Tab-separated table of C-alpha atoms in Angstrom:
chain	number	residue	atom	x	y	z
V	1	MET	CA	112.838	95.295	80.201
V	2	SER	CA	112.069	92.612	82.750
V	3	GLU	CA	109.788	93.185	85.724
V	4	LYS	CA	109.237	91.568	89.084
V	5	LEU	CA	105.650	90.526	89.844
V	6	THR	CA	104.676	89.256	93.280
V	7	PHE	CA	101.438	87.429	94.113
V	8	ALA	CA	100.209	85.719	97.266
V	9	PRO	CA	101.388	82.064	97.026
V	10	ILE	CA	97.891	80.549	97.385
V	11	SER	CA	94.548	82.292	96.922
V	12	TYR	CA	90.998	81.011	97.035
V	13	THR	CA	88.347	83.261	95.560
V	14	GLY	CA	84.634	82.965	94.984
V	15	TRP	CA	81.511	82.027	96.869
V	16	ASP	CA	82.058	79.595	99.774
V	17	SER	CA	85.843	79.625	99.373
V	18	LEU	CA	86.121	79.692	103.175
V	19	SER	CA	85.443	75.937	103.010
V	20	HIS	CA	89.142	75.506	102.116
V	21	LEU	CA	90.375	76.957	105.418
V	22	VAL	CA	90.994	73.765	107.378
V	23	GLU	CA	92.715	71.962	104.514
V	24	GLU	CA	95.104	74.895	104.198
V	25	VAL	CA	95.813	75.079	107.932
V	26	ASN	CA	96.522	71.327	107.835
V	27	ARG	CA	99.461	71.986	105.502
V	28	PHE	CA	101.332	73.712	108.316
V	29	ASN	CA	102.722	72.058	111.419
V	30	VAL	CA	100.717	74.208	113.833
V	31	ASN	CA	98.491	73.782	116.849
V	32	LYS	CA	97.995	77.129	118.581
V	33	ILE	CA	96.375	79.737	116.323
V	34	LEU	CA	95.725	83.424	116.975
V	35	VAL	CA	92.655	84.759	115.139
V	36	ILE	CA	92.776	88.557	114.849
V	37	THR	CA	89.434	90.148	114.041
V	38	ASP	CA	87.213	93.203	114.289
V	39	PRO	CA	85.124	93.255	117.496
V	40	PHE	CA	81.962	93.864	115.441
V	41	LEU	CA	82.523	90.629	113.530
V	42	GLN	CA	82.929	88.757	116.795
V	43	ASP	CA	79.708	90.286	118.121
V	44	ILE	CA	77.621	89.263	115.097
V	45	GLY	CA	79.054	85.748	115.055
V	46	LEU	CA	80.880	86.006	111.750
V	47	THR	CA	84.214	85.118	113.341
V	48	ASP	CA	82.654	81.820	114.454
V	49	LYS	CA	82.579	80.771	110.798
V	50	VAL	CA	86.377	80.712	111.016
V	51	THR	CA	86.987	79.454	114.536
V	52	ALA	CA	84.318	76.706	114.637
V	53	PRO	CA	85.814	74.504	111.880
V	54	LEU	CA	89.299	75.056	113.321
V	55	LYS	CA	88.216	73.904	116.775
V	56	GLU	CA	86.375	70.954	115.267
V	57	ALA	CA	89.606	69.987	113.518
V	58	GLY	CA	91.410	70.017	116.864
V	59	TYR	CA	93.234	73.331	116.714
V	60	ALA	CA	93.574	75.565	119.776
V	61	THR	CA	92.326	79.032	118.871
V	62	ASP	CA	92.578	82.361	120.649
V	63	VAL	CA	90.527	85.296	119.360
V	64	TYR	CA	92.037	88.786	119.626
V	65	THR	CA	89.590	91.654	119.071
V	66	GLU	CA	91.506	94.779	120.086
V	67	VAL	CA	91.361	96.022	116.511
V	68	VAL	CA	90.346	99.588	115.649
V	69	PRO	CA	89.944	101.371	112.300
V	70	GLU	CA	93.061	103.185	111.100
V	71	PRO	CA	95.063	101.469	113.886
V	72	PRO	CA	97.563	103.693	115.694
V	73	LEU	CA	101.100	102.536	116.354
V	74	VAL	CA	100.305	101.688	119.998
V	75	VAL	CA	97.692	99.133	118.879
V	76	GLY	CA	100.267	97.418	116.688
V	77	GLU	CA	102.822	97.417	119.499
V	78	LYS	CA	100.328	95.836	121.917
V	79	LEU	CA	99.331	93.096	119.472
V	80	VAL	CA	102.931	92.207	118.625
V	81	ALA	CA	103.739	91.928	122.341
V	82	TYR	CA	100.680	89.691	122.851
V	83	THR	CA	101.714	87.450	119.962
V	84	ARG	CA	105.251	87.099	121.291
V	85	ASP	CA	104.146	86.404	124.865
V	86	HIS	CA	101.689	83.626	123.953
V	87	GLN	CA	103.921	81.800	121.461
V	88	PHE	CA	101.394	81.128	118.709
V	89	ASP	CA	102.146	78.896	115.741
V	90	MET	CA	100.005	80.751	113.192
V	91	VAL	CA	98.025	83.970	112.785
V	92	ILE	CA	94.736	84.289	110.903
V	93	GLY	CA	93.289	87.699	110.104
V	94	VAL	CA	89.525	88.063	109.657
V	95	GLY	CA	88.003	91.429	108.833
V	96	GLY	CA	88.715	94.672	107.049
V	97	GLY	CA	92.047	96.180	106.142
V	98	SER	CA	92.921	97.130	109.708
V	99	ALA	CA	92.547	93.562	110.999
V	100	LEU	CA	94.494	92.134	108.064
V	101	ASP	CA	97.275	94.719	108.302
V	102	LEU	CA	97.649	94.039	112.025
V	103	THR	CA	97.751	90.294	111.380
V	104	LYS	CA	100.609	90.661	108.916
V	105	LEU	CA	102.415	92.920	111.351
V	106	ALA	CA	101.983	90.550	114.300
V	107	GLY	CA	102.965	87.460	112.370
V	108	THR	CA	106.200	88.994	111.149
V	109	ILE	CA	107.422	91.495	113.757
V	110	ALA	CA	106.753	89.110	116.665
V	111	ALA	CA	109.669	87.064	115.371
V	112	HIS	CA	111.994	90.066	115.637
V	113	GLU	CA	113.525	92.094	118.427
V	114	GLY	CA	112.583	95.667	119.227
V	115	ASP	CA	109.413	97.684	118.777
V	116	VAL	CA	107.173	98.017	115.752
V	117	ALA	CA	108.331	101.636	115.504
V	118	ASP	CA	111.830	100.350	114.737
V	119	TYR	CA	110.562	98.914	111.437
V	120	LEU	CA	108.542	101.873	110.084
V	121	ASN	CA	109.284	102.841	106.496
V	122	LEU	CA	110.014	106.540	107.055
V	123	THR	CA	111.758	106.509	110.433
V	124	GLY	CA	112.662	102.923	111.359
V	125	THR	CA	116.247	101.794	111.845
V	126	ARG	CA	115.865	97.990	111.970
V	127	GLN	CA	115.534	95.586	109.044
V	128	ILE	CA	113.069	92.702	108.734
V	129	THR	CA	115.054	89.483	108.362
V	130	LYS	CA	112.610	86.680	109.273
V	131	LYS	CA	109.336	85.529	107.762
V	132	GLY	CA	107.787	84.836	111.139
V	133	LEU	CA	104.553	82.908	111.608
V	134	PRO	CA	102.393	81.456	108.828
V	135	LYS	CA	99.648	83.909	107.894
V	136	ILE	CA	96.156	83.308	106.500
V	137	LEU	CA	94.151	86.405	105.591
V	138	ILE	CA	90.370	86.383	105.173
V	139	PRO	CA	88.840	89.748	104.156
V	140	THR	CA	85.240	90.537	105.076
V	141	THR	CA	85.189	93.767	103.061
V	142	SER	CA	85.717	94.349	99.349
V	143	GLY	CA	88.204	97.150	99.292
V	144	THR	CA	91.598	97.158	100.911
V	145	GLY	CA	93.390	94.394	99.013
V	146	SER	CA	95.445	93.842	102.169
V	147	GLU	CA	95.196	90.074	101.741
V	148	VAL	CA	97.540	90.204	98.738
V	149	THR	CA	99.977	92.976	99.709
V	150	ASN	CA	103.106	93.170	101.848
V	151	ILE	CA	102.181	96.386	103.635
V	152	SER	CA	100.853	97.132	107.108
V	153	VAL	CA	99.602	100.717	107.557
V	154	LEU	CA	99.708	102.421	110.957
V	155	SER	CA	98.438	105.823	112.064
V	156	LEU	CA	100.909	108.192	113.669
V	157	GLU	CA	100.170	111.476	115.434
V	158	THR	CA	99.229	113.438	112.317
V	159	THR	CA	99.854	111.087	109.388
V	160	LYS	CA	100.536	107.434	108.582
V	161	ASP	CA	103.514	105.214	107.945
V	162	VAL	CA	103.915	101.597	106.882
V	163	VAL	CA	105.876	98.500	107.671
V	164	THR	CA	106.580	96.809	104.362
V	165	HIS	CA	108.495	93.679	103.337
V	166	ASP	CA	107.704	90.577	101.300
V	167	PHE	CA	107.814	88.565	104.544
V	168	LEU	CA	104.485	90.248	105.421
V	169	LEU	CA	102.797	88.509	102.490
V	170	ALA	CA	100.098	86.014	103.374
V	171	ASP	CA	100.771	82.323	102.931
V	172	VAL	CA	97.095	81.904	102.041
V	173	ALA	CA	94.426	84.441	101.041
V	174	ILE	CA	90.771	83.398	101.178
V	175	VAL	CA	88.454	85.865	99.449
V	176	ASP	CA	84.869	84.719	100.020
V	177	PRO	CA	82.203	87.245	98.944
V	178	ALA	CA	79.669	85.465	101.192
V	179	LEU	CA	81.489	87.028	104.148
V	180	THR	CA	80.727	90.540	102.841
V	181	MET	CA	76.934	90.166	102.799
V	182	SER	CA	76.508	91.724	106.257
V	183	LEU	CA	78.618	94.763	105.420
V	184	PRO	CA	76.673	98.026	106.046
V	185	PRO	CA	76.099	100.379	103.064
V	186	LYS	CA	78.474	103.061	104.354
V	187	VAL	CA	81.353	100.598	104.741
V	188	THR	CA	80.512	98.957	101.409
V	189	ALA	CA	80.761	102.371	99.739
V	190	ALA	CA	84.019	103.421	101.398
V	191	THR	CA	85.828	100.128	100.863
V	192	GLY	CA	84.493	99.805	97.313
V	193	VAL	CA	85.797	103.217	96.277
V	194	ASP	CA	89.053	102.369	98.054
V	195	ALA	CA	89.395	99.341	95.773
V	196	LEU	CA	88.496	101.429	92.723
V	197	THR	CA	91.212	103.896	93.718
V	198	HIS	CA	93.720	101.051	93.966
V	199	ALA	CA	92.876	99.968	90.434
V	200	ILE	CA	92.929	103.463	88.960
V	201	GLU	CA	96.180	104.492	90.638
V	202	GLY	CA	97.725	101.158	89.693
V	203	TYR	CA	96.740	101.741	86.068
V	204	VAL	CA	98.212	105.249	85.826
V	205	SER	CA	101.265	104.453	87.982
V	206	LYS	CA	104.738	105.023	86.559
V	207	ASN	CA	105.426	101.402	87.549
V	208	ALA	CA	102.484	99.928	85.616
V	209	SER	CA	103.021	97.069	83.182
V	210	PRO	CA	100.883	95.113	80.695
V	211	VAL	CA	100.173	92.549	83.433
V	212	THR	CA	99.086	95.070	86.054
V	213	ASP	CA	97.136	97.010	83.412
V	214	ALA	CA	95.022	93.951	82.648
V	215	LEU	CA	94.318	93.366	86.337
V	216	ALA	CA	93.528	97.030	86.954
V	217	LEU	CA	91.147	97.455	84.011
V	218	GLN	CA	89.157	94.351	84.891
V	219	ALA	CA	88.986	95.533	88.496
V	220	ILE	CA	87.662	98.905	87.321
V	221	ARG	CA	84.999	97.168	85.201
V	222	LEU	CA	83.818	94.953	88.040
V	223	ILE	CA	83.854	97.601	90.769
V	224	SER	CA	82.397	100.567	88.911
V	225	GLN	CA	79.523	98.494	87.534
V	226	SER	CA	78.612	96.764	90.833
V	227	ILE	CA	79.303	99.205	93.643
V	228	ARG	CA	76.079	101.208	93.384
V	229	THR	CA	73.990	98.030	93.565
V	230	ALA	CA	76.042	96.601	96.433
V	231	VAL	CA	75.536	99.825	98.397
V	232	SER	CA	71.810	100.145	97.709
V	233	ASN	CA	71.035	96.431	98.014
V	234	GLY	CA	73.570	94.583	100.114
V	235	ASN	CA	71.774	91.285	99.562
V	236	ASP	CA	72.470	91.318	95.828
V	237	LYS	CA	74.698	88.247	95.528
V	238	GLN	CA	76.097	89.026	92.077
V	239	ALA	CA	77.013	92.587	93.062
V	240	ARG	CA	78.843	91.268	96.123
V	241	ILE	CA	80.665	88.683	94.006
V	242	ASP	CA	81.713	91.249	91.387
V	243	LEU	CA	82.859	93.715	94.041
V	244	SER	CA	84.846	90.989	95.787
V	245	TYR	CA	86.633	89.897	92.623
V	246	GLY	CA	87.226	93.524	91.677
V	247	SER	CA	88.804	94.291	95.042
V	248	TYR	CA	91.048	91.222	94.799
V	249	LEU	CA	92.240	92.100	91.288
V	250	ALA	CA	92.796	95.719	92.295
V	251	GLY	CA	94.932	94.515	95.190
V	252	LEU	CA	97.109	92.461	92.866
V	253	ALA	CA	97.393	95.406	90.475
V	254	PHE	CA	98.352	98.075	92.959
V	255	PHE	CA	100.663	95.829	94.964
V	256	ASN	CA	102.770	95.327	91.859
V	257	ALA	CA	102.322	98.751	90.207
V	258	GLY	CA	101.882	100.900	93.309
V	259	VAL	CA	99.516	103.672	94.302
V	260	ALA	CA	100.432	107.339	94.203
V	261	GLY	CA	99.001	110.815	94.732
V	262	VAL	CA	95.531	109.942	96.002
V	263	HIS	CA	96.939	107.753	98.751
V	264	ALA	CA	99.714	110.222	99.576
V	265	LEU	CA	97.123	112.925	100.212
V	266	ALA	CA	94.699	110.532	101.911
V	267	TYR	CA	97.125	109.462	104.642
V	268	PRO	CA	97.148	112.865	106.397
V	269	LEU	CA	93.334	112.984	106.334
V	270	GLY	CA	93.320	109.756	108.300
V	271	GLY	CA	96.146	110.842	110.576
V	272	GLN	CA	94.894	114.325	111.403
V	273	PHE	CA	91.125	113.857	111.263
V	274	HIS	CA	90.704	110.082	111.718
V	275	ILE	CA	88.713	109.797	108.498
V	276	ALA	CA	88.398	106.196	107.330
V	277	HIS	CA	90.929	105.330	104.655
V	278	GLY	CA	88.295	104.510	102.046
V	279	ASP	CA	86.506	107.819	102.613
V	280	SER	CA	89.820	109.689	102.438
V	281	ASN	CA	90.632	108.127	99.077
V	282	ALA	CA	87.108	108.647	97.774
V	283	VAL	CA	86.886	112.359	98.533
V	284	LEU	CA	90.281	113.008	96.912
V	285	LEU	CA	90.056	110.681	93.895
V	286	PRO	CA	88.394	113.030	91.342
V	287	TYR	CA	90.487	116.017	92.409
V	288	VAL	CA	93.846	114.250	92.129
V	289	MET	CA	92.899	112.621	88.834
V	290	GLY	CA	91.564	115.904	87.467
V	291	TYR	CA	94.749	117.712	88.418
V	292	ILE	CA	97.099	115.192	86.785
V	293	ARG	CA	94.857	114.578	83.752
V	294	GLN	CA	97.274	116.003	81.182
V	295	ASP	CA	99.965	113.480	82.064
V	296	CYS	CA	97.738	110.390	81.823
V	297	GLU	CA	95.000	111.226	79.309
V	298	LYS	CA	95.244	107.948	77.390
V	299	CYS	CA	94.944	105.965	80.618
V	300	MET	CA	91.935	107.991	81.715
V	301	LYS	CA	90.253	107.349	78.371
V	302	ASP	CA	90.744	103.624	79.005
V	303	ILE	CA	89.369	103.994	82.537
V	304	TYR	CA	86.303	105.797	81.179
V	305	ASP	CA	85.633	102.891	78.804
V	306	ALA	CA	86.195	100.338	81.573
V	307	MET	CA	83.605	102.119	83.705
V	308	GLY	CA	81.023	101.178	81.095
V	309	PHE	CA	80.967	104.261	78.899
V	310	SER	CA	81.993	104.685	75.269
V	311	SER	CA	84.728	107.024	74.103
V	312	THR	CA	84.333	106.047	70.435
V	313	ASN	CA	83.244	109.496	69.269
V	314	LEU	CA	85.295	111.452	71.798
V	315	SER	CA	88.760	112.919	71.662
V	316	GLN	CA	91.241	111.589	74.187
V	317	GLU	CA	91.032	114.890	76.072
V	318	GLU	CA	87.239	114.893	76.212
V	319	ALA	CA	87.116	111.281	77.376
V	320	ALA	CA	89.562	112.125	80.165
V	321	TYR	CA	87.433	115.073	81.274
V	322	ARG	CA	84.338	112.875	81.302
V	323	CYS	CA	86.203	110.233	83.279
V	324	VAL	CA	86.859	112.735	86.075
V	325	ASP	CA	83.209	113.800	86.020
V	326	GLU	CA	82.073	110.185	86.326
V	327	LEU	CA	84.446	109.498	89.207
V	328	LYS	CA	83.021	112.464	91.082
V	329	ARG	CA	79.475	111.323	90.311
V	330	LEU	CA	80.176	107.771	91.495
V	331	VAL	CA	81.512	109.014	94.846
V	332	GLU	CA	78.392	111.133	95.299
V	333	ASP	CA	76.067	108.306	94.220
V	334	VAL	CA	77.345	105.957	96.938
V	335	GLY	CA	76.832	108.582	99.621
V	336	ILE	CA	80.370	109.770	100.330
V	337	PRO	CA	80.875	113.538	100.765
V	338	SER	CA	82.358	115.047	97.620
V	339	SER	CA	84.375	117.778	99.346
V	340	LEU	CA	86.516	118.212	102.444
V	341	LYS	CA	83.848	120.556	103.780
V	342	GLY	CA	81.576	117.520	103.919
V	343	PHE	CA	83.951	116.044	106.512
V	344	ASN	CA	83.987	119.311	108.513
V	345	ILE	CA	87.562	120.087	107.546
V	346	GLY	CA	88.319	123.799	107.538
V	347	GLU	CA	90.427	125.691	105.037
V	348	ASN	CA	92.931	126.429	107.809
V	349	ALA	CA	93.872	122.722	107.862
V	350	LEU	CA	95.092	122.591	104.269
V	351	THR	CA	98.631	123.766	105.045
V	352	SER	CA	99.240	121.121	107.710
V	353	LEU	CA	97.740	118.449	105.458
V	354	THR	CA	100.118	119.517	102.702
V	355	LYS	CA	103.140	119.423	105.023
V	356	ASP	CA	102.362	115.807	105.932
V	357	ALA	CA	101.438	114.675	102.410
V	358	ILE	CA	104.724	115.864	100.891
V	359	LYS	CA	106.538	113.449	103.215
V	360	GLN	CA	104.940	110.457	101.443
V	361	THR	CA	107.802	110.230	98.970
V	362	ARG	CA	107.367	106.466	98.415
V	363	LEU	CA	103.868	107.079	97.044
V	364	LEU	CA	104.457	110.376	95.255
V	365	ALA	CA	107.328	108.867	93.262
V	366	ARG	CA	104.818	106.774	91.291
V	367	SER	CA	102.604	109.649	90.173
V	368	PRO	CA	102.545	110.153	86.391
V	369	MET	CA	102.779	113.885	87.127
V	370	PRO	CA	105.370	115.077	89.657
V	371	LEU	CA	103.507	116.601	92.599
V	372	HIS	CA	105.318	119.316	94.506
V	373	GLU	CA	104.185	121.083	97.653
V	374	GLU	CA	102.292	123.798	95.785
V	375	ASP	CA	100.538	121.158	93.659
V	376	ILE	CA	99.448	119.221	96.727
V	377	TYR	CA	98.060	122.351	98.364
V	378	THR	CA	96.173	123.203	95.178
V	379	ILE	CA	94.592	119.732	95.106
V	380	TYR	CA	93.572	119.928	98.752
V	381	HIS	CA	92.060	123.369	98.107
V	382	ALA	CA	90.143	122.003	95.111
V	383	ALA	CA	88.811	119.173	97.283
V	384	TYR	CA	87.876	121.715	99.944
V	385	GLU	CA	85.947	123.824	97.442
V	386	GLY	CA	84.487	120.785	95.700
V	387	LYS	CA	85.717	122.077	92.342
V	388	VAL	CA	88.119	120.065	90.165
V	389	VAL	CA	91.113	121.961	88.773
V	390	GLU	CA	93.967	120.833	86.586
V	391	LYS	CA	97.692	121.621	86.624
V	392	ARG	CA	97.225	124.987	84.893
V	393	SER	CA	94.484	125.778	87.440
V	394	VAL	CA	91.785	125.854	84.779
V	395	SER	CA	88.379	125.059	86.294
V	396	MET	CA	86.854	121.833	85.072
V	397	SER	CA	83.603	121.489	87.001
């Protein structure tokens, strides 16, 4: 059976890859460039590493910093209107997943009529028909994979939705681990586990293939064996490099294979409680994987090996159990709360979380185990109690 694989047309990876920026911009017939970035990066001068060489090369640049984590729909609407009104020739995103998602959104939807809301996956009524402006995406975190995907995630009142189309893909992705050196430990941890989740969900996805499996397993190796060092010692160059490559590979894997249950349950945590996406994925990862273990045991054995352990003398079942234990331990080791209680979420919130999660049909369709409403509630309750359970509700840890 044939398969469609999509990758960003041009990618630069590795230390000092930002040096290729101007030569790539030169390939396009542009003059007026909108740089969309996190305000923190502007404050610490990191954005200057992008704008200075562009200005020196003669390009007119405008820096837009009204970017917030887990951006709500109104932020996307405002940016698209700004992009339309000022008639830019190109957009460049610099920052974490929010900045990159907004850049893709602005570059594409600004070329269309109507509001951003008209193009949402779950409720929109308009179709994307134009590629829009050229897009260059430059991540400063190692986690979201947004630079190689065609998705822009927006927060709604209690959950999230996406705008998705191949026209949102970057024309150029520049993944320079040197830009992640100033990332604080907490953000390093959250984005790193986010990337690990992308790789793991991509590997167990119903849409996985031999190509995405190879990308996902290498991403798991790189991330799981570098994240603790990157969190504890942000100046460790090799850890930053490994985490950067791991995040990039995970992005390629999950964009083509898809993510599933962890992300479906994470979206409402962000929507209802404004928990950062990486933290939402991290706190749910061991509980979702523990619950669906029976339907992806072989994959979880492979994941356990990729994390640096040996399953040689273990049964497939035992290796899968140990994999879940190690995922929970990793989340704890990098300082992320290991239960919903750690985020001050009460048990009374589990029903509303479940009601929103079950709406994420695009994501749930890829789960190796079908997840119905009662399953989702059970997983949330396990995450609330901090105790992994599996489909038959047998306690694991």
